[in-house]
Short mmCIF file of C-alpha atoms in Angstrom, two decimals:
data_model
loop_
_atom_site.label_atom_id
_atom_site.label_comp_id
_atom_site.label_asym_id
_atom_site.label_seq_id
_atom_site.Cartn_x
_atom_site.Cartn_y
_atom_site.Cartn_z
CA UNK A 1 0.00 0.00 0.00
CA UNK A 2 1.33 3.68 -0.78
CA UNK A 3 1.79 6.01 1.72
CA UNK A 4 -0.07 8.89 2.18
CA UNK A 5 1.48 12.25 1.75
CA UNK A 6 1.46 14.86 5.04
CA UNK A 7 -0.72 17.36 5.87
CA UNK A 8 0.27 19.84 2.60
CA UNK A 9 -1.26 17.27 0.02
CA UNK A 10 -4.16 16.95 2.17
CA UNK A 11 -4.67 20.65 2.20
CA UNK A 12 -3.72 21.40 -1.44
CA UNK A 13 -6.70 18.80 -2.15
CA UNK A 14 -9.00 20.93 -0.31
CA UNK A 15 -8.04 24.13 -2.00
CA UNK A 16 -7.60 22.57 -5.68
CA UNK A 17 -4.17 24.23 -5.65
CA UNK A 18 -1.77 21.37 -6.75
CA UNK A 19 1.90 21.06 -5.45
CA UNK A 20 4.53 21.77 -8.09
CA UNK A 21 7.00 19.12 -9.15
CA UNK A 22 9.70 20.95 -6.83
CA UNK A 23 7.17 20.56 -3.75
CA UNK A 24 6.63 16.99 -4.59
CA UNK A 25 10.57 16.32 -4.39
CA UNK A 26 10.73 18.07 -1.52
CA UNK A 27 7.91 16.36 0.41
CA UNK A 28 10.11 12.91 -0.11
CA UNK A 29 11.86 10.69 2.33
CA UNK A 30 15.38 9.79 1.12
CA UNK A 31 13.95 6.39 -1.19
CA UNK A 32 17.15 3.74 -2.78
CA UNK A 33 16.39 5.97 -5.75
CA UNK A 34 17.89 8.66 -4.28
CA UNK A 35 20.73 7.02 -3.16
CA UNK A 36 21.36 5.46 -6.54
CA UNK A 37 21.56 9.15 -8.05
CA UNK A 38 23.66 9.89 -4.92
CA UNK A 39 25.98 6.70 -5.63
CA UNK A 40 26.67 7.46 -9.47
CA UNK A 41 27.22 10.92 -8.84
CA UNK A 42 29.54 10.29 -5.50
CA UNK A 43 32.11 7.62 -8.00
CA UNK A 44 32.44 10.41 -10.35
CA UNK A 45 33.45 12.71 -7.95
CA UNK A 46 35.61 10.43 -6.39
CA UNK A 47 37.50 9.26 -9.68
CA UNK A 48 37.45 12.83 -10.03
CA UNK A 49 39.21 13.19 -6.53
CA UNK A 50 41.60 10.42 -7.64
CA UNK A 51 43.22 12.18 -10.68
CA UNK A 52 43.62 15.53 -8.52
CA UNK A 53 45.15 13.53 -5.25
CA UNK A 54 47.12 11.77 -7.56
CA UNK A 55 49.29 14.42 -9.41
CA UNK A 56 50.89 14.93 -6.16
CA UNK A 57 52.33 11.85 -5.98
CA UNK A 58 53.24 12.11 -9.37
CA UNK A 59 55.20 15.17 -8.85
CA UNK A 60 57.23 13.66 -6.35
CA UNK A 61 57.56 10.30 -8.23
CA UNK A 62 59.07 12.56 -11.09
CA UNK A 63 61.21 14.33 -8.78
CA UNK A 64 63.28 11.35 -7.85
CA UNK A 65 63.17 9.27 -11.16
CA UNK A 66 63.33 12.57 -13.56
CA UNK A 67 64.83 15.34 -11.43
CA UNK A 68 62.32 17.66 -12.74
CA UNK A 69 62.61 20.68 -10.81
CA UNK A 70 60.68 22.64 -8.17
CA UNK A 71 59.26 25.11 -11.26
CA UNK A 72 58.61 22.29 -13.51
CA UNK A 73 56.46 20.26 -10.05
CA UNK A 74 54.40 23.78 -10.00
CA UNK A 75 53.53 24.14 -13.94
CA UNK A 76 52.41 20.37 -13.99
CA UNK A 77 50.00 20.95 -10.71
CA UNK A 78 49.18 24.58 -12.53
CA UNK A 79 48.45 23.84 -16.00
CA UNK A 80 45.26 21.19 -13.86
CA UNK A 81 44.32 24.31 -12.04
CA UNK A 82 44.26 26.11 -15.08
CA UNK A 83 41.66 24.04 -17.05
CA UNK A 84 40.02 23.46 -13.66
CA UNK A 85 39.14 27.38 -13.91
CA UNK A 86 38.04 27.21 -17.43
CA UNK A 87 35.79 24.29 -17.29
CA UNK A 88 34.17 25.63 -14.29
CA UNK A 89 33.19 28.25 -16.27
CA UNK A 90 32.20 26.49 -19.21
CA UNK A 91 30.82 23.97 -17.33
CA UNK A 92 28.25 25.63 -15.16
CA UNK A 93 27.21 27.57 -18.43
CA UNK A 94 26.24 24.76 -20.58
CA UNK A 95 24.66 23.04 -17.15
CA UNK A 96 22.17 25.75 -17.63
CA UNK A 97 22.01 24.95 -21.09
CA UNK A 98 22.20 21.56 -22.22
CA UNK A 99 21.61 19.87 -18.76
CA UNK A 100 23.42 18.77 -16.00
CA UNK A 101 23.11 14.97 -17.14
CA UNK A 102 24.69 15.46 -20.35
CA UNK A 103 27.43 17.55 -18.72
CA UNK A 104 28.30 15.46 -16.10
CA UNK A 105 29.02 12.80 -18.48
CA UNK A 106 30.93 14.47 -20.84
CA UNK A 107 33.55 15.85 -18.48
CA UNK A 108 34.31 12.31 -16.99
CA UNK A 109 34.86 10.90 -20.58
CA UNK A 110 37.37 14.32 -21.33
CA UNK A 111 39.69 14.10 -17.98
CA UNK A 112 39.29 10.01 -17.99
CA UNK A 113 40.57 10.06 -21.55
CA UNK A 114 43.36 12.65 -21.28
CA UNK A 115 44.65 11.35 -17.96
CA UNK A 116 45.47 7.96 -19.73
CA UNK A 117 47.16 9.94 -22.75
CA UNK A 118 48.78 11.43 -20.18
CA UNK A 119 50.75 8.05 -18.94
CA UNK A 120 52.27 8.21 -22.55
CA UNK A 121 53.99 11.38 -21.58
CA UNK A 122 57.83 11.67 -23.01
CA UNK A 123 58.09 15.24 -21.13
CA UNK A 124 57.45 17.32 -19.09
CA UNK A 125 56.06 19.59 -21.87
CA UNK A 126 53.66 17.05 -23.08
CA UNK A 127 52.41 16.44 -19.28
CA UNK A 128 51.63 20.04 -18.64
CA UNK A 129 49.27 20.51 -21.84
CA UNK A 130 47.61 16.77 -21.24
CA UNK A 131 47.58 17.76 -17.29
CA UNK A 132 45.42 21.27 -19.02
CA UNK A 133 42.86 18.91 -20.80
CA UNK A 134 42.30 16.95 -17.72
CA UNK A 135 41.72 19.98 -15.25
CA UNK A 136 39.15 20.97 -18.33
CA UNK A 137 37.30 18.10 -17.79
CA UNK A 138 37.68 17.58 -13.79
CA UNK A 139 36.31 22.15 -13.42
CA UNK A 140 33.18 21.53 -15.19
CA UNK A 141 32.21 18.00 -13.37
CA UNK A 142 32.75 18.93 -9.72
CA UNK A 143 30.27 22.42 -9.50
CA UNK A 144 27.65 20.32 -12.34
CA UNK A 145 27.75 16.89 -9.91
CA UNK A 146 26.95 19.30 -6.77
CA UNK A 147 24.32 20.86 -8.69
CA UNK A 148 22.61 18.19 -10.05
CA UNK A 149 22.22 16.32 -6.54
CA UNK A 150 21.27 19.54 -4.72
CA UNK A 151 18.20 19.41 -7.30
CA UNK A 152 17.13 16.10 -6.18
CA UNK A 153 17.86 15.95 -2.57
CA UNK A 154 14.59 16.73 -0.22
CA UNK A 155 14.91 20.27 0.91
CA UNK A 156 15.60 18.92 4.83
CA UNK A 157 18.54 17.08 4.56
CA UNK A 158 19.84 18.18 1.07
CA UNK A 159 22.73 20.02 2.79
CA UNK A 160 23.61 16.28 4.32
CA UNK A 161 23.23 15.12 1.27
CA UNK A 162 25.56 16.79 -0.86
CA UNK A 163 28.38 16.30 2.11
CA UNK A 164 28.26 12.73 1.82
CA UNK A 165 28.46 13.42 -2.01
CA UNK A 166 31.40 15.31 -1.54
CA UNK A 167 32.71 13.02 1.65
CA UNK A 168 33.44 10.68 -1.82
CA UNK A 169 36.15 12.91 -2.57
CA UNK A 170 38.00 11.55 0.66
CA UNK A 171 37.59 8.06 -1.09
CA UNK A 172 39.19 9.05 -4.01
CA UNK A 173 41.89 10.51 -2.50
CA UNK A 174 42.44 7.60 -0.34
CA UNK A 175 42.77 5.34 -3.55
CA UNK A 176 44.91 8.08 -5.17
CA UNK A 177 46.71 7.60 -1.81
CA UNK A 178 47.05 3.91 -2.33
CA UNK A 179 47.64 4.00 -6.13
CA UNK A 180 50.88 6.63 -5.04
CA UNK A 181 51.94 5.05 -2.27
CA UNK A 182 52.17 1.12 -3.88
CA UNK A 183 52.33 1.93 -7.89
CA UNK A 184 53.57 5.36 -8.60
CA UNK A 185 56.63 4.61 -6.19
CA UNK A 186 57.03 1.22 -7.83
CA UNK A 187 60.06 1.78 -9.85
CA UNK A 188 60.69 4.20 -12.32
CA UNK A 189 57.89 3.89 -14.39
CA UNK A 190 55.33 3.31 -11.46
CA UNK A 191 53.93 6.50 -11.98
CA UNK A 192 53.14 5.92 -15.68
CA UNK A 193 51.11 2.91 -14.30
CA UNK A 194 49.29 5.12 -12.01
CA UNK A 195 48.59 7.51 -14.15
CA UNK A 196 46.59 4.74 -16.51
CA UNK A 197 44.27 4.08 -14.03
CA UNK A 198 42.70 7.39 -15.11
CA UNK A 199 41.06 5.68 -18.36
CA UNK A 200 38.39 4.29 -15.71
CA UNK A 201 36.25 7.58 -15.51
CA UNK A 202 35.87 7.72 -19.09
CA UNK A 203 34.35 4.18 -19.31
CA UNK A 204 32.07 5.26 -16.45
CA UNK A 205 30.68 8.70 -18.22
CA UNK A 206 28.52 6.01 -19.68
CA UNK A 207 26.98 4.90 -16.86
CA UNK A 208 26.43 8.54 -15.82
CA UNK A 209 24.89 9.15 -18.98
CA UNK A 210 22.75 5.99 -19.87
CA UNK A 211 21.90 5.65 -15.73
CA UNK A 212 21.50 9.19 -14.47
CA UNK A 213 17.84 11.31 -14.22
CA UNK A 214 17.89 14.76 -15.61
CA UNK A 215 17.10 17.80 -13.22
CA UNK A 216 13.43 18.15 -12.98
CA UNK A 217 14.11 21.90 -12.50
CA UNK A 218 15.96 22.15 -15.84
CA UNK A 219 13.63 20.27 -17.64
CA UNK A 220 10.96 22.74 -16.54
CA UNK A 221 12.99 25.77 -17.50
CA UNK A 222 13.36 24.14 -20.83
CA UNK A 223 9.46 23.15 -21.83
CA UNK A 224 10.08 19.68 -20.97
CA UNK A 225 7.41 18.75 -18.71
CA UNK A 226 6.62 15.60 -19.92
CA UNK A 227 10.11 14.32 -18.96
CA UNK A 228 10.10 16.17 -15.42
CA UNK A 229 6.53 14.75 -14.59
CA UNK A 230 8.36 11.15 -15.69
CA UNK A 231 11.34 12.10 -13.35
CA UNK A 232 9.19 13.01 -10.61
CA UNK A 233 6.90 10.14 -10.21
CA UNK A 234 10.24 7.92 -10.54
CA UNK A 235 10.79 9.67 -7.75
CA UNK A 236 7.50 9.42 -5.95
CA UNK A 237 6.88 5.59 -7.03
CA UNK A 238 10.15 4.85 -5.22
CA UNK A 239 9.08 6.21 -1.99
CA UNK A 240 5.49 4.62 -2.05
CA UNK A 241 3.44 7.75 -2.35
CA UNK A 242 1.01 8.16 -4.89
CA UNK A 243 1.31 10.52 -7.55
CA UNK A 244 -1.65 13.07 -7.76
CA UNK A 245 -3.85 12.48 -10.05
CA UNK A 246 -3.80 16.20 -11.28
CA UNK A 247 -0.12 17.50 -11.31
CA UNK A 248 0.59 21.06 -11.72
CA UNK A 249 0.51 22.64 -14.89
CA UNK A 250 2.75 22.84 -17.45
CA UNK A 251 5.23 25.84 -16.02
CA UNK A 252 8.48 25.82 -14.36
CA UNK A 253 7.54 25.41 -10.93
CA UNK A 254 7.29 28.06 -8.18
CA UNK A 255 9.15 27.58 -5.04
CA UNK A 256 8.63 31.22 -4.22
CA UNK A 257 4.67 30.70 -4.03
CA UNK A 258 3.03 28.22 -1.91
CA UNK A 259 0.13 26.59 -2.46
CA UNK A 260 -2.58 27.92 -0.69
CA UNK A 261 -4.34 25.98 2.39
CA UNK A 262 -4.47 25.70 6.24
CA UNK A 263 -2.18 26.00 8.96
CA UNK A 264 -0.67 22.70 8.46
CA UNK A 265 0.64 23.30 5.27
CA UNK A 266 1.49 26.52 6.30
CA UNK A 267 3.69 24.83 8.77
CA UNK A 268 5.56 22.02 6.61
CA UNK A 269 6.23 24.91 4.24
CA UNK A 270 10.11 24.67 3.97
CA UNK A 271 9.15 20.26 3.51
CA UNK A 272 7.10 21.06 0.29
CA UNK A 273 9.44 23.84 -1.42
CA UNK A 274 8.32 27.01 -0.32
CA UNK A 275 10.51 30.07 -0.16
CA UNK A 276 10.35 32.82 2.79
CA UNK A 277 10.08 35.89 1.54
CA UNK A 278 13.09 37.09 2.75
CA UNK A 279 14.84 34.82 0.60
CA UNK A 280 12.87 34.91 -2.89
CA UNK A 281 15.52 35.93 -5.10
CA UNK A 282 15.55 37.02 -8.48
CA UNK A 283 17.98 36.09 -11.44
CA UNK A 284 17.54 39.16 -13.86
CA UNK A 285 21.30 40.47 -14.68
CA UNK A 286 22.55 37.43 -14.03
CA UNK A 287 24.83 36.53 -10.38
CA UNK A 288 25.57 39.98 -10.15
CA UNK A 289 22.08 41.06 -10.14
CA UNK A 290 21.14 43.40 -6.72
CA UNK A 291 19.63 40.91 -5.07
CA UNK A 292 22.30 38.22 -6.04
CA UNK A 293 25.68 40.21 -5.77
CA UNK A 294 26.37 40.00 -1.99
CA UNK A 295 26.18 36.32 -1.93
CA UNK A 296 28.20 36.04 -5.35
CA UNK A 297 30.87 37.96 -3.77
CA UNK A 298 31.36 36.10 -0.42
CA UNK A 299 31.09 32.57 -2.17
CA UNK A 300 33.82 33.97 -4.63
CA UNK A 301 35.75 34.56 -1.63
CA UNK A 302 35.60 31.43 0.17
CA UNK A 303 36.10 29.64 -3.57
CA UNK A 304 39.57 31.94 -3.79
CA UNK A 305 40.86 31.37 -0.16
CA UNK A 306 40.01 27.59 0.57
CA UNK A 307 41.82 26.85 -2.86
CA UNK A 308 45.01 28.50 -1.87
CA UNK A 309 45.38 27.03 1.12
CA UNK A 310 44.01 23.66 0.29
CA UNK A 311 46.39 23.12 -2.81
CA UNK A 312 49.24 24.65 -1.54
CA UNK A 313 49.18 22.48 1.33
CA UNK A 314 48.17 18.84 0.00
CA UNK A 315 50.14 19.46 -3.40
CA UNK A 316 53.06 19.55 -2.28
CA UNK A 317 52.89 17.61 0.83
CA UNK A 318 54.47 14.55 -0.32
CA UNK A 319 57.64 16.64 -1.62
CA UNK A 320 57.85 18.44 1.51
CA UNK A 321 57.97 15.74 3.23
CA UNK A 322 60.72 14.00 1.06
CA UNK A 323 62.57 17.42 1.41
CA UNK A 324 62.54 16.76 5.38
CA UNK A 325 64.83 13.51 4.92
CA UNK A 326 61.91 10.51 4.43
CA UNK A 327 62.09 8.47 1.69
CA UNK A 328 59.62 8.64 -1.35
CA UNK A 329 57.86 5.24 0.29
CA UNK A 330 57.47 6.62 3.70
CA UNK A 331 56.69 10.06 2.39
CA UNK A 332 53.82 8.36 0.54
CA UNK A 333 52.93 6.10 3.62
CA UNK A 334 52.61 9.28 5.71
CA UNK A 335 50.61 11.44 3.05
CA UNK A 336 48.18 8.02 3.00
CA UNK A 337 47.75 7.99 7.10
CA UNK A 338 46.69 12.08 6.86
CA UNK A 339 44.28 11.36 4.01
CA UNK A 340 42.36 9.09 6.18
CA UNK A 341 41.86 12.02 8.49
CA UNK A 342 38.92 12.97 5.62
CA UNK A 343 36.59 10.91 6.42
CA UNK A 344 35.72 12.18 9.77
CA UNK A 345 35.98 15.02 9.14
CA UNK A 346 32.95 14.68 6.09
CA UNK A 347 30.79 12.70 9.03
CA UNK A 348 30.88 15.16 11.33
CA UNK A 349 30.22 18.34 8.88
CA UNK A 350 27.46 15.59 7.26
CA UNK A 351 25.88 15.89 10.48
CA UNK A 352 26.81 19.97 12.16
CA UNK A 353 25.43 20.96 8.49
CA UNK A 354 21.71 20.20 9.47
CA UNK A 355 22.32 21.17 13.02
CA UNK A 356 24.52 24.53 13.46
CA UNK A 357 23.62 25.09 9.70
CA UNK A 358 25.79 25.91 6.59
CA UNK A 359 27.42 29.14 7.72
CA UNK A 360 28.08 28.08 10.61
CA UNK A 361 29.61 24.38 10.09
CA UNK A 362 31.40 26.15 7.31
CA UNK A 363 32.92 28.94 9.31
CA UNK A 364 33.80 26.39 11.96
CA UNK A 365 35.70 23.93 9.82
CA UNK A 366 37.81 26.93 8.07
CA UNK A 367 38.79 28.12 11.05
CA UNK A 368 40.05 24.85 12.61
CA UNK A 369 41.82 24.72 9.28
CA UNK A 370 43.83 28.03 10.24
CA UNK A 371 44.95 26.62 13.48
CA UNK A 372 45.73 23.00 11.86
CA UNK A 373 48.10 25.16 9.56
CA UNK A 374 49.83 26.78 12.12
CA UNK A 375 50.24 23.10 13.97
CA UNK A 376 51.69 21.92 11.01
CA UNK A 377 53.98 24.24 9.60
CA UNK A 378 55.07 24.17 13.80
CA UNK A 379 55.37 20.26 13.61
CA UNK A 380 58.89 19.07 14.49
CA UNK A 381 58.78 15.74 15.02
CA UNK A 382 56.87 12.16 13.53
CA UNK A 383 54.08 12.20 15.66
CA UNK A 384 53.14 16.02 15.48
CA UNK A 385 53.60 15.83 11.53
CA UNK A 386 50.98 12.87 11.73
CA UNK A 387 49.02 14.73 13.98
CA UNK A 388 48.57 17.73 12.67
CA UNK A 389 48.19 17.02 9.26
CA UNK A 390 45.27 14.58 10.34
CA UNK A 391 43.53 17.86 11.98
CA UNK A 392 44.23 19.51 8.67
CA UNK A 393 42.35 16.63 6.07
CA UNK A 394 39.80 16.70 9.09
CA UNK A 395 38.84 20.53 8.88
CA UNK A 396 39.79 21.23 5.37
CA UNK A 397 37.93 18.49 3.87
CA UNK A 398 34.77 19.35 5.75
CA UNK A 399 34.92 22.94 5.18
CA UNK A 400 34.40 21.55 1.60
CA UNK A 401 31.77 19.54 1.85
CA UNK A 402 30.02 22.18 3.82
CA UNK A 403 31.02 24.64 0.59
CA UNK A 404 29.90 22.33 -2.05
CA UNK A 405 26.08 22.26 -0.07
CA UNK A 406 25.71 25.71 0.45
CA UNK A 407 27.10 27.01 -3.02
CA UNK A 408 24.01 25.85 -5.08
CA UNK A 409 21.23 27.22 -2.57
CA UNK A 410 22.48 30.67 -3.39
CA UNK A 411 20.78 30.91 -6.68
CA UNK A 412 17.54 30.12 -8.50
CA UNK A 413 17.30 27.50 -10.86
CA UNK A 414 18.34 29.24 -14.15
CA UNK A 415 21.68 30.37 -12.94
CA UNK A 416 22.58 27.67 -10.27
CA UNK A 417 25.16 26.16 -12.26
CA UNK A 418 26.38 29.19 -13.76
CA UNK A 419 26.79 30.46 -10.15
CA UNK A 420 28.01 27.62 -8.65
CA UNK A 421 30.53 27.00 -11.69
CA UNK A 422 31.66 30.86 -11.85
CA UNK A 423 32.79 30.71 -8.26
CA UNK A 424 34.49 27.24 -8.99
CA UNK A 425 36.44 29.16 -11.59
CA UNK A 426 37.44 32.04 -9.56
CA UNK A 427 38.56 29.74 -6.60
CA UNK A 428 40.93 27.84 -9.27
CA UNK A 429 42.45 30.90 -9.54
CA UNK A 430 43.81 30.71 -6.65
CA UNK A 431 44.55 27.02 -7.07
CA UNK A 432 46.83 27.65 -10.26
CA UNK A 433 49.11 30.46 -7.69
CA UNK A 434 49.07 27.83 -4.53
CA UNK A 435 51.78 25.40 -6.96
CA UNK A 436 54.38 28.55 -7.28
CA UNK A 437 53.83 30.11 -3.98
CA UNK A 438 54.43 27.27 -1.34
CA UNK A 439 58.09 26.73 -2.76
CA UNK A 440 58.52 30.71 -2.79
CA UNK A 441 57.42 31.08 0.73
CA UNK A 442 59.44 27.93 1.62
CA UNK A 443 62.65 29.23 0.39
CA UNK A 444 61.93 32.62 1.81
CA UNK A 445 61.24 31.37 5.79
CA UNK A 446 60.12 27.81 5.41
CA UNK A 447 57.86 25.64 6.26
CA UNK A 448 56.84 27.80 9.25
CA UNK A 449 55.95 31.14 6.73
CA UNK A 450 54.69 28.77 4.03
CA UNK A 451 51.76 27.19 6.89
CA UNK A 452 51.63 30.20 8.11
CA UNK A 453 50.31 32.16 5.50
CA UNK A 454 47.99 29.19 4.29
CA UNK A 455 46.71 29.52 7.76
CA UNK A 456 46.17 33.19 6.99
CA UNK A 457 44.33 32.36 3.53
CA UNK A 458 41.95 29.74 5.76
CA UNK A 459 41.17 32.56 8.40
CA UNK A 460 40.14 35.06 5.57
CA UNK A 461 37.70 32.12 3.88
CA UNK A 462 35.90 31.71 7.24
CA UNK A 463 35.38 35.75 7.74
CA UNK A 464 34.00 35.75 3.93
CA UNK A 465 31.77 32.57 5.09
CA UNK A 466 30.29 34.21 7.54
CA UNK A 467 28.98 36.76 5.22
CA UNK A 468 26.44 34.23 3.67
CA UNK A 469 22.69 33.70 4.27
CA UNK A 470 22.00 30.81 5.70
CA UNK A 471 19.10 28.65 3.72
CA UNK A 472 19.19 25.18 6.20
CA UNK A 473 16.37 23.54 5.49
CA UNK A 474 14.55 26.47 2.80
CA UNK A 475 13.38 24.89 -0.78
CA UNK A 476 15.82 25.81 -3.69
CA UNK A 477 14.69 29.09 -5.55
CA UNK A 478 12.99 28.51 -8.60
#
């Protein structure tokens, strides 16, 4: 037997005034269907996390067996973080465009292909370009993935949700962690090896593609309602509630009017999609629009300052820690113990985000970040490297996932990707500097000024984090 919807369907009923598709989402428990969607989306971004983990490891691999220098390390990691920053861009513009779906799919099968040319690599010159090509690929995926899932997930939890999406990132840098630590310091063509394994993603962009639902939301914007009202009793079927038998019309749906009724659906409001007033927002002039501008601006921010801190620190990790005196093995084994630190870190921001809230969790992981930095670039000895740089994958990597959930809530549906993938861009900005400027602040007052001024970066990220609304639990803007 279905279940019954709450209270709202009840009322809407009574009024005549059906819910929109959005509502209807919204209204849902978290089914297997959802966690399928959550599943596909969380192995691309962890193959995705694989290939990004895993150039660090190749830099110091190609230290020892090529002795490429310091400048050469920082244009391989910088020509990723280049194409990360264009296909960002491009990414989150064509989300809006052509779908999330078709996206999502297209950048796996670009980075997955290019990281495998990329084992085939005679120089350093040929690395660098296919190393561009790959960041193309892995800019547009990450913001589209985030987007696509924040669509889907019911308005209650949906900044849980898209934590544990990103908490797959910690699994792909664990296997990136693996794949360094027992084939890229093989021998001196480990690293080739490693590099291969990169041909995986673009056999799974099929899956994405042939497997994946589209965004009701886009479909809407586009005229597609027959495909959203599919989508959406997919949706509904899966959680045993019975599809009303008179759907809303044929118009992108409305989270900024509710339907109308009693007091009891007045109270489940944020469950079925609707939109305070104080947070309706409006996309005309794009994310720089009045009403858009403020939040544009302190996402940018955060985007700019977690990016130089986070790649200047876990790039070149592995090399700093050869630098210190340990061998490329234990260097590796050490780099694979701090990664592990993630994983916490992603269950405990999975569950402040839906009680402190975004802003909050967000601000509270940054900063725990800045003090982590200072620990480390203090660290003396074994056991305080270890120990520190646990804190720092524990803080930084939740910070993230806390940034990934509360990036897409900022804007309505026709700009959400553009939004989300315009600050991705401008944070990989930052991200293409972080590879010259660790070895420039190491040589100027090492490790000590380098942490330190990552720690400064993280500190400035959780002021501009505080700046932003805070939407727990509200319906995405439509």
């Amino acid at each position: 037997m279905s279940r019954s919807p709450a209270a709202p369907d009840a009322a809407s009923a009574a009024t005549g005034d059906p819910l929109t598709r959005s509502q209807r989402l919204d209204r849902l428990p978290f089914t297997r269907k959802h966690a399928k969607l959550l599943g596909a989306s969380g192995i691309g971004w962890a193959l995705d996390a694989m290939d990004v983990g895993l150039i660090s490891f190749i830099i110091a691999a190609l230290t020892v067996h090529w002795g490429i220098s310091t400048a050469d390390g920082s244009l391989i990691a910088s020509a990723g973080f280049a194409g990360m920053a264009l296909g960002a861009s491009v990414g989150g513009l064509l989300a809006d465009r052509i779908g999330r779906r078709s996206v999502f799919a297209l950048t796996l099968l670009v980075y997955g292909l290019a990281t495998g040319a990329s084992a085939l690599a005679l120089g350093v010159g040929a690395l660098i370009v296919l190393r561009f090509v790959v960041g193309l690929g892995l800019g547009a995926e990450l913001p589209v993935a985030s987007t696509l899932m924040s669509e889907f997930a019911p308005a209650r939890i949906r900044g849980r949700v898209v934590v544990w999406l990103e908490a797959f990132w910690a699994l792909g840098w664990i296997l990136a962690a693996l794949v360094g630590t027992f084939v890229a310091a093989s021998g001196p063509t480990g690293w080739r090896w490693a590099l291969a394994a990169g041909l995986v993603p673009a056999l799974y962009s099929l899956v994405i593609r042939l497997g994946t639902p589209e965004s009701v939301r886009f479909l809407e914007t586009k005229g597609r309602f027959e495909e959203a009202e599919a989508v959406t009793r997919g949706f509904e079927e899966a959680a045993g509630i019975e599809p009303p038998s008179e759907p809303a019309g044929e118009a992108p749906s409305d989270g900024a009017t509710a339907p109308s009724g009693c007091a009891a659906e007045r109270v489940d409001a944020d469950a079925v999609g609707v939109v305070p007033a104080a947070d309706r927002v409006e996309d005309a002039g794009g994310i720089w629009s009045r009403a858009l501008r403020g939040r544009t601006a302190g996402l940018w921010a955060v985007w700019f300052f977690i990016n130089l801190a986070y790649y200047g620190a876990f790039i070149w990790i592995p090399t700093l820690l050869v630098d210190r005196g340990f061998d490329l093995t234990r260097s590796f084994t050490f780099t694979l113990i701090i990664t592990l630190a993630q994983i916490p870190g992603y269950a405990a921001a999975a569950w402040l985000i839906e009680v402190l809230g975004r802003r909050w969790t967000l601000t509270v992981f940054l900063t725990g970040s800045a003090l982590s930095a200072i620990g480390y670039g203090l660290a003396d000895s074994e056991a305080q490297i270890l120990v520190a740089g646990c804190l720092l994958s524990f803080f930084n990597l939740g910070a993230w996932g806390a940034l990934y959930a509360i990036g897409p809530e900022l804007y309505p549906t026709a700009v959400r990707g553009t939004g989300t993938g315009a600050a991705a861009a401008f944070g990989r900005l930052a991200s293409i500097m972080a590879p010259f400027l660790v070895p420039v602040l190491v040589a100027a007052g090492g490790q000590v000024l380098a942490f330190g001024a990552l720690a400064l970066a993280f500190a400035l990220a959780a002021a501009a984090a505080f700046t932003l609304p805070e939407l727990r639990g509200r319906a995405l803007a439509d």
